[in-house]
Tab-separated table of C-alpha atoms in Angstrom:
chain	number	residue	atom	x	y	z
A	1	UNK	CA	241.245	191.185	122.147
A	2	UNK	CA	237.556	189.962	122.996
A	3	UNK	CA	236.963	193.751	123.049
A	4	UNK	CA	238.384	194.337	119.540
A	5	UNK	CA	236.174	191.562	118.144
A	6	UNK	CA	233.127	193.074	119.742
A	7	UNK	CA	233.705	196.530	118.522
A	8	UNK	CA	234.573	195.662	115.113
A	9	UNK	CA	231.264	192.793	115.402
A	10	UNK	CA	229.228	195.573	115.850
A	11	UNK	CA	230.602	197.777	113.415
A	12	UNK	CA	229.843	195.380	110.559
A	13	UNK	CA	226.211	194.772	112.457
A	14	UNK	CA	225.551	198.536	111.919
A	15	UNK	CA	227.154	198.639	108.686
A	16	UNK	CA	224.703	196.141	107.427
A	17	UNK	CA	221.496	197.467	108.645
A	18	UNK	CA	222.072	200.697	107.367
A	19	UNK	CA	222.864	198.732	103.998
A	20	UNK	CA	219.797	196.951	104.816
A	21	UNK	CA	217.594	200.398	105.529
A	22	UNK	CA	218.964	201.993	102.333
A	23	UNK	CA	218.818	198.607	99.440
A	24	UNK	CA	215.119	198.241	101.615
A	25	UNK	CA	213.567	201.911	100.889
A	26	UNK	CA	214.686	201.534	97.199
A	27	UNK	CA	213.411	197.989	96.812
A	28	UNK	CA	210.091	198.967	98.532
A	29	UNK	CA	209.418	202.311	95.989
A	30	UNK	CA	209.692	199.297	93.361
A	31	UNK	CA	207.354	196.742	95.878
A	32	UNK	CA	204.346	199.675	96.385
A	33	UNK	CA	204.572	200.111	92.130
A	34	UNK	CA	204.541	196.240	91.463
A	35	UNK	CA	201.527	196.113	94.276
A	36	UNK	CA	199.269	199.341	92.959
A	37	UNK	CA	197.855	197.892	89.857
A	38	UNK	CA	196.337	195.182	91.983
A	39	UNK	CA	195.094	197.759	94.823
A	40	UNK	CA	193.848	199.915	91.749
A	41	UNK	CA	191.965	196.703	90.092
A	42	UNK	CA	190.071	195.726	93.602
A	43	UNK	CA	189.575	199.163	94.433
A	44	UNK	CA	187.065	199.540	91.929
A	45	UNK	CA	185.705	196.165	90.982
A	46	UNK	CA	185.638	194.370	94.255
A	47	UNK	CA	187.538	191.913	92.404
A	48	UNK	CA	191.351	190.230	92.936
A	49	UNK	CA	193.293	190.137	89.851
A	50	UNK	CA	194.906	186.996	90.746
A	51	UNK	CA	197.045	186.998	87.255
A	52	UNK	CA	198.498	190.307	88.389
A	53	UNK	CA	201.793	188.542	88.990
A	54	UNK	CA	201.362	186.767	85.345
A	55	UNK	CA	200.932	190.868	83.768
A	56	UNK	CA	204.524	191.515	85.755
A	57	UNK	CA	206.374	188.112	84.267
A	58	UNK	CA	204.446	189.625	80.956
A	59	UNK	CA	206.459	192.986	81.255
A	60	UNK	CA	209.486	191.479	82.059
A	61	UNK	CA	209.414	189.685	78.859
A	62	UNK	CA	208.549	192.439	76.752
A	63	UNK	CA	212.083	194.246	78.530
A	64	UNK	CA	214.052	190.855	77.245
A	65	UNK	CA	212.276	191.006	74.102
A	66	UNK	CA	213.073	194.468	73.129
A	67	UNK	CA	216.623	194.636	74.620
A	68	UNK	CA	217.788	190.622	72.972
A	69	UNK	CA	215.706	191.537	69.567
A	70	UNK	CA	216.620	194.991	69.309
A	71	UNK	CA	219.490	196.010	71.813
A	72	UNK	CA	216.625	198.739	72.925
A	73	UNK	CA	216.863	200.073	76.576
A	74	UNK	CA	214.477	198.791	79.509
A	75	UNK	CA	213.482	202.259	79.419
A	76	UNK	CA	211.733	201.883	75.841
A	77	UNK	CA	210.077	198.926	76.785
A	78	UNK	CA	208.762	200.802	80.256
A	79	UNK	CA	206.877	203.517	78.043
A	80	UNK	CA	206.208	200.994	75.616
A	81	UNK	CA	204.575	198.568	78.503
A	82	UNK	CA	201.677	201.379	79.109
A	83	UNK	CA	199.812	201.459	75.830
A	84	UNK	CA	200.188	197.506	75.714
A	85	UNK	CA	198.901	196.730	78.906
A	86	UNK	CA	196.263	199.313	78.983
A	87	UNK	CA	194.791	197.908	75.632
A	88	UNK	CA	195.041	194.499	76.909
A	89	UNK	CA	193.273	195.541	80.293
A	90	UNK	CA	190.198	197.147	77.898
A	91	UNK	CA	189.783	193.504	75.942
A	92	UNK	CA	189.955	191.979	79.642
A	93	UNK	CA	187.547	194.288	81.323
A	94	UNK	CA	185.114	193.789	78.653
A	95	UNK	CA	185.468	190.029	77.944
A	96	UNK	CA	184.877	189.291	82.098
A	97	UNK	CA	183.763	192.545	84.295
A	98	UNK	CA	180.240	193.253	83.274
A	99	UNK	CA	179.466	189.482	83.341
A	100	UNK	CA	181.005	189.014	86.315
A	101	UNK	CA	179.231	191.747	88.171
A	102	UNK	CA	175.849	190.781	87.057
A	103	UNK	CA	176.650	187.102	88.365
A	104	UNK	CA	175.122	185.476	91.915
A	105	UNK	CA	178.571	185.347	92.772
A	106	UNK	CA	181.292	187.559	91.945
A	107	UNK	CA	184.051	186.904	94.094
A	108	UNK	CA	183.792	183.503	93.646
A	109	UNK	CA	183.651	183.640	89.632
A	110	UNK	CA	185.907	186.363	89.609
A	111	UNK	CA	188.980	183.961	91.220
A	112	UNK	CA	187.539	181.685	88.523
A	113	UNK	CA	187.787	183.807	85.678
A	114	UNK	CA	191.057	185.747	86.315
A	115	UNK	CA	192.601	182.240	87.490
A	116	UNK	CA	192.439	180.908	84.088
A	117	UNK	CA	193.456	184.159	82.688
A	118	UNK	CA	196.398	183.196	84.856
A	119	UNK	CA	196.778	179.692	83.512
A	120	UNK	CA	196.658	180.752	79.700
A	121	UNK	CA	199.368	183.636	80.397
A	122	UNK	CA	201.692	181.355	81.981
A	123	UNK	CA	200.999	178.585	79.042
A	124	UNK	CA	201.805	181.276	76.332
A	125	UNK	CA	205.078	182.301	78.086
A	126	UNK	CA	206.033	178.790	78.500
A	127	UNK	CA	205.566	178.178	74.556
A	128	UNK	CA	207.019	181.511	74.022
A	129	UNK	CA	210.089	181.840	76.311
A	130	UNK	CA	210.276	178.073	77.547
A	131	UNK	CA	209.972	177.384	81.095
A	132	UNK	CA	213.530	177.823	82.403
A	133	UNK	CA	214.158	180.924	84.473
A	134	UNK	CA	216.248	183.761	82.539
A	135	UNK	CA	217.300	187.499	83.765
A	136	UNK	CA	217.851	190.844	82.399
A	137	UNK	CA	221.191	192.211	82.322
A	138	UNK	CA	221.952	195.582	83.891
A	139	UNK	CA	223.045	197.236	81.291
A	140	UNK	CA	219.700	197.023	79.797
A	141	UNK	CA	219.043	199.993	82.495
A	142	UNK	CA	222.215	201.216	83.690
A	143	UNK	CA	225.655	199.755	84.433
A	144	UNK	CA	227.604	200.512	87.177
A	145	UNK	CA	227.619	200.168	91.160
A	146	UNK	CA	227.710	202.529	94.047
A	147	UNK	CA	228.401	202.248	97.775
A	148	UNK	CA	227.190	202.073	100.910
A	149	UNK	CA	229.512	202.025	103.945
A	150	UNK	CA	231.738	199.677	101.433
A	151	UNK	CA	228.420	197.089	100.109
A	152	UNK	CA	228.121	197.390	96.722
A	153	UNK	CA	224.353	198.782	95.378
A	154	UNK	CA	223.957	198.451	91.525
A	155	UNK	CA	222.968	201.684	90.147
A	156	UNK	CA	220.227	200.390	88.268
A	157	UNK	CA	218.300	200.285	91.723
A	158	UNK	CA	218.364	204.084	91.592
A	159	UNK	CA	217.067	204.117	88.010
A	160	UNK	CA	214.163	200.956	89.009
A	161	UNK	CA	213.347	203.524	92.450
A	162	UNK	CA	213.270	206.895	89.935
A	163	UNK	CA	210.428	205.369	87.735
A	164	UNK	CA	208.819	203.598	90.737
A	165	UNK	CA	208.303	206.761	92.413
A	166	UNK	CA	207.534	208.457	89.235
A	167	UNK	CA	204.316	206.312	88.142
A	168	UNK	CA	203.233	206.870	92.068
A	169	UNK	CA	203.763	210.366	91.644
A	170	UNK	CA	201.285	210.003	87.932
A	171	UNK	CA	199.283	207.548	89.505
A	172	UNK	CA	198.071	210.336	92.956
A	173	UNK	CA	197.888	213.147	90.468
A	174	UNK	CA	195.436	211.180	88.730
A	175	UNK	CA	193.415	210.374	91.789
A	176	UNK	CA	193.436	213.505	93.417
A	177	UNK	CA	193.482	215.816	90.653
A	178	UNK	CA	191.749	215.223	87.615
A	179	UNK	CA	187.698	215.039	87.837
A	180	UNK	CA	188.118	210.796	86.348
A	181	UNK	CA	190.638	210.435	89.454
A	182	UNK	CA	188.066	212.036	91.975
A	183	UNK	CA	184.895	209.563	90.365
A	184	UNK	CA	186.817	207.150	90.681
A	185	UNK	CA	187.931	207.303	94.377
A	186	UNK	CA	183.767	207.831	94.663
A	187	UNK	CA	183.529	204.185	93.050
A	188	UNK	CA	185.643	202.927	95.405
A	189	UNK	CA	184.563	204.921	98.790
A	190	UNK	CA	180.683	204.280	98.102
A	191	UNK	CA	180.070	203.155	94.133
A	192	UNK	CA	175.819	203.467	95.204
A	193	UNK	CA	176.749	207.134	96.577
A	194	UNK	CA	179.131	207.587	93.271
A	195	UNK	CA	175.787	206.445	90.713
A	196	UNK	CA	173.664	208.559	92.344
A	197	UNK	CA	175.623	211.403	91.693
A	198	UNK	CA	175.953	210.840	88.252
A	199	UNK	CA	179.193	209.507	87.852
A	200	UNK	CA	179.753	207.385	84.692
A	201	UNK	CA	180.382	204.348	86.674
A	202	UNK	CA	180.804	201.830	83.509
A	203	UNK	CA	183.482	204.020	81.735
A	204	UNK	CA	185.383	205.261	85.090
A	205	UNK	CA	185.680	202.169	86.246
A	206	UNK	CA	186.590	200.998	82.718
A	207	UNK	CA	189.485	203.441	82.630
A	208	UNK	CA	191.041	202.650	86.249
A	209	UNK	CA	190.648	198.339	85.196
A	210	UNK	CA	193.095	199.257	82.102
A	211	UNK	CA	195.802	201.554	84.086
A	212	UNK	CA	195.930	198.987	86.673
A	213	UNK	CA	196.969	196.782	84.284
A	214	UNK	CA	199.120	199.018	82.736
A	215	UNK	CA	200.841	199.810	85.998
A	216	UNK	CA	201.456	196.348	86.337
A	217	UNK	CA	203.028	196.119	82.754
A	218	UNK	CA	205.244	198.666	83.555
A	219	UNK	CA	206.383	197.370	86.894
A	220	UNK	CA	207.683	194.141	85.041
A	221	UNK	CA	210.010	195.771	82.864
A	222	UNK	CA	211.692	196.588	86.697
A	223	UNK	CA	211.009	193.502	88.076
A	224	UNK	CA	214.012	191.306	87.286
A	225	UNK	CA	215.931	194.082	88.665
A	226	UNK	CA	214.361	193.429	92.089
A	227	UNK	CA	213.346	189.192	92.292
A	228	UNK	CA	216.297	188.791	89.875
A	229	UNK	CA	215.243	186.191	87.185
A	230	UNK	CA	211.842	185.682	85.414
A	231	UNK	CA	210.532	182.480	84.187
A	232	UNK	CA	206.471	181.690	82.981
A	233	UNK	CA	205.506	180.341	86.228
A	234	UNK	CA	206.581	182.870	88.241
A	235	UNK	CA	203.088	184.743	88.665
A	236	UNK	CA	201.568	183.307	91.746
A	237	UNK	CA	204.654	184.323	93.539
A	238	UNK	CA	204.902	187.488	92.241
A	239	UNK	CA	200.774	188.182	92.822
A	240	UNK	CA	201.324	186.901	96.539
A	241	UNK	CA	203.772	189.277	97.150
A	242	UNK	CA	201.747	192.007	95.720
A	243	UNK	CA	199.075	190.792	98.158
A	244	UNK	CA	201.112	191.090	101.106
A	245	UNK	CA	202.345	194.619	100.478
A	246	UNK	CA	198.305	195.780	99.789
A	247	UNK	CA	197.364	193.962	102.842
A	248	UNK	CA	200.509	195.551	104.796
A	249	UNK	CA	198.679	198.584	103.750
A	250	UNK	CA	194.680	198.780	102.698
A	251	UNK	CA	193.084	196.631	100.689
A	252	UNK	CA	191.146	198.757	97.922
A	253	UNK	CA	193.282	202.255	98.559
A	254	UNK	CA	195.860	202.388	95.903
A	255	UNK	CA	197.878	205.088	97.696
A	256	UNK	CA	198.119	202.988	100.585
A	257	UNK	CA	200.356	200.465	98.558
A	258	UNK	CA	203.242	202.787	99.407
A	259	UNK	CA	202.943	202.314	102.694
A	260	UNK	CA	202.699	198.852	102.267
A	261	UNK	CA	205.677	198.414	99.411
A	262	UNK	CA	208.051	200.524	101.818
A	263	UNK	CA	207.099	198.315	105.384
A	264	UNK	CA	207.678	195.107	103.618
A	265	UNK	CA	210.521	196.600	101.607
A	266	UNK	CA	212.662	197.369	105.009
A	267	UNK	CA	211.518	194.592	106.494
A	268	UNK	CA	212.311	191.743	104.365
A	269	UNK	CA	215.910	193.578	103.508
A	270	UNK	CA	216.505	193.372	107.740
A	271	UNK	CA	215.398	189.570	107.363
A	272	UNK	CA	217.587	188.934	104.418
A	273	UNK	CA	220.709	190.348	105.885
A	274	UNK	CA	220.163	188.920	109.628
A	275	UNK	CA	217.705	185.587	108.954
A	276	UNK	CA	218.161	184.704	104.982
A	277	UNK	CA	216.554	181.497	105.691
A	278	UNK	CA	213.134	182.494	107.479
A	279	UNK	CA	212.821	186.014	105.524
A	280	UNK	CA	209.628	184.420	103.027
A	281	UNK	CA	208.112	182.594	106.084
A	282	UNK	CA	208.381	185.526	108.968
A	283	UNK	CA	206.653	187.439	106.148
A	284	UNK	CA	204.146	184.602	105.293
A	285	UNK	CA	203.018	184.248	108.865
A	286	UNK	CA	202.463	188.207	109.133
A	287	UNK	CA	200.750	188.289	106.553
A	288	UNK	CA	198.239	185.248	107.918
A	289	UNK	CA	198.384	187.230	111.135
A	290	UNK	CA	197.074	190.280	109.383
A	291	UNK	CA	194.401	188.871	107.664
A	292	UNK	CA	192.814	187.201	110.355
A	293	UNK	CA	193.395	190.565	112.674
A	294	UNK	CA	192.493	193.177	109.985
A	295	UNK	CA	191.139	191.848	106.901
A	296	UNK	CA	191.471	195.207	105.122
A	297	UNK	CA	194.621	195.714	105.989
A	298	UNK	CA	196.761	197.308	108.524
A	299	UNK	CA	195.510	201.247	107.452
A	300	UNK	CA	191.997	199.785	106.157
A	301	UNK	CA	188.696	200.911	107.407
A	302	UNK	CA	186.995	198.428	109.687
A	303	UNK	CA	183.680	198.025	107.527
A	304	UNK	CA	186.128	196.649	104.538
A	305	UNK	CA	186.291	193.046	104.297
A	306	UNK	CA	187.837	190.629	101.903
């Protein structure tokens, strides 16, 4: 009998981390989109977007907006998101960045700045939306549910992991492929290097500010799918998290954000299953433990610091 009840303990024990491995590499496509707009931000101004997280409650809302209002699918408010967000990261970018880089003190004024940015997002939603948490049904995406060795997956995780790895797929043919991707990976390798070449510095930097904001627009519309609820003061959790995943990979390489999204995506599904109850702090104390080992990250060169 005691051999009965081990086999079938460690049946369900394998069961669940291979639910675990599979509900993790979806959730961390989703974790590397919601962390690239932040990566993409830093990567070129030096400076953390610390309302990234508000941006992502931002999208979300737009999704209940358009589906509540309108009955119109998550998926119109995801192509929707980009043109809003990208507009709204031009009137950012030009209402702080060139002050701010012309200050004695950017970082500094730059936490300043994009904190209140924070503050006045989250005071807008709260007047807008009211403060209590609310979610986004399903079928705003998908309905429906498939398996894994008998644990039920909601098909709207494949749909969230399709567009994730979609805008990652956009966002390296951008980098890598067109000549405003390449300048801009010169910005953020060596920006001195990048001016003396000739490289429009103002308007390439310009254009990556906006899509990282549009990235981050767009990953909110797929956000309740993945934290489950959204609610105005959400933000600073949500930009934490971002930070983790970007320092899980390197801080100021977009690309690296995948890395980082999938890691933490495997890992905190593993924690979740086996220790619900210390899944936010085992990842809270690796990330302190990173940061003091690596400051750039865990792929980031040595010379980068925060």
């Amino acid at each position: 009998m005691a051999e009965k009840w081990r086999c079938e303990g460690l049946s369900a024990a394998l069961s669940l981390t291979v639910y675990a491995l599979v509900v993790g590499l979806l959730e961390g496509v989703f974790y590397a989109f919601m962390a690239l707009g932040l990566n993409m931000v830093f990567g070129v101004v030096r400076m953390i977007n610390i309302a990234h997280g508000d941006l992502i409650v931002l999208g979300g809302y737009l999704a209940l907006t358009m589906f509540s209002s309108a009955h119109l699918s998550a998926l119109a408010a995801f192509v929707v998101a980009f043109p809003l967000f990208f507009v709204l990261g031009v009137g950012v970018y030009y209402l702080f960045v060139p002050k701010l880089e012309v200050s004695s003190d950017p970082e500094m004024f730059s936490f300043i700045a994009f904190f209140g940015l924070s503050m006045i997002i989250e005071s807008a939603a709260t007047l807008a939306f009211g403060y209590y948490p609310t979610s986004l049904p399903f079928s705003a995406l998908v309905s429906g549910t498939f398996y894994v060795l008998g644990h039920g997956v909601p098909k709207a995780f494949l749909v969230m992991t399709a567009l994730s790895a979609a805008m990652l797929g956009v966002t390296y043919y951008y980098l890598q492929m067109t000549r405003m991707g390449r300048a801009t990976r010169a910005i953020m390798q060596n920006k001195e290097q990048a001016l003396a070449l000739g490289i429009n510095s103002r308007l390439v930097t310009l254009m990556a500010f906006a899509f990282g904001f549009a990235l981050a627009g767009m990953a909110g519309v797929l956000a309740p799918y993945v934290i489950g609820y959204i609610y105005p003061a959400e933000g600073t959790f949500i930009t934490v998290l971002a930070f983790v995943i970007v320092i899980i990979g390197a801080l100021g390489d977009p690309l690296s954000s995948v890395v980082g999204g999938l890691v933490f995506g495997v890992a905190y599904q593993l924690l979740q299953v086996f220790l619900p109850y210390l899944a936010y702090p085992i990842v809270f104390f690796a990330l302190l433990a990173i940061i003091v080992a690596k400051p750039g990250g865990i792929l980031g060169k040595p010379e980068r610091e925060v």
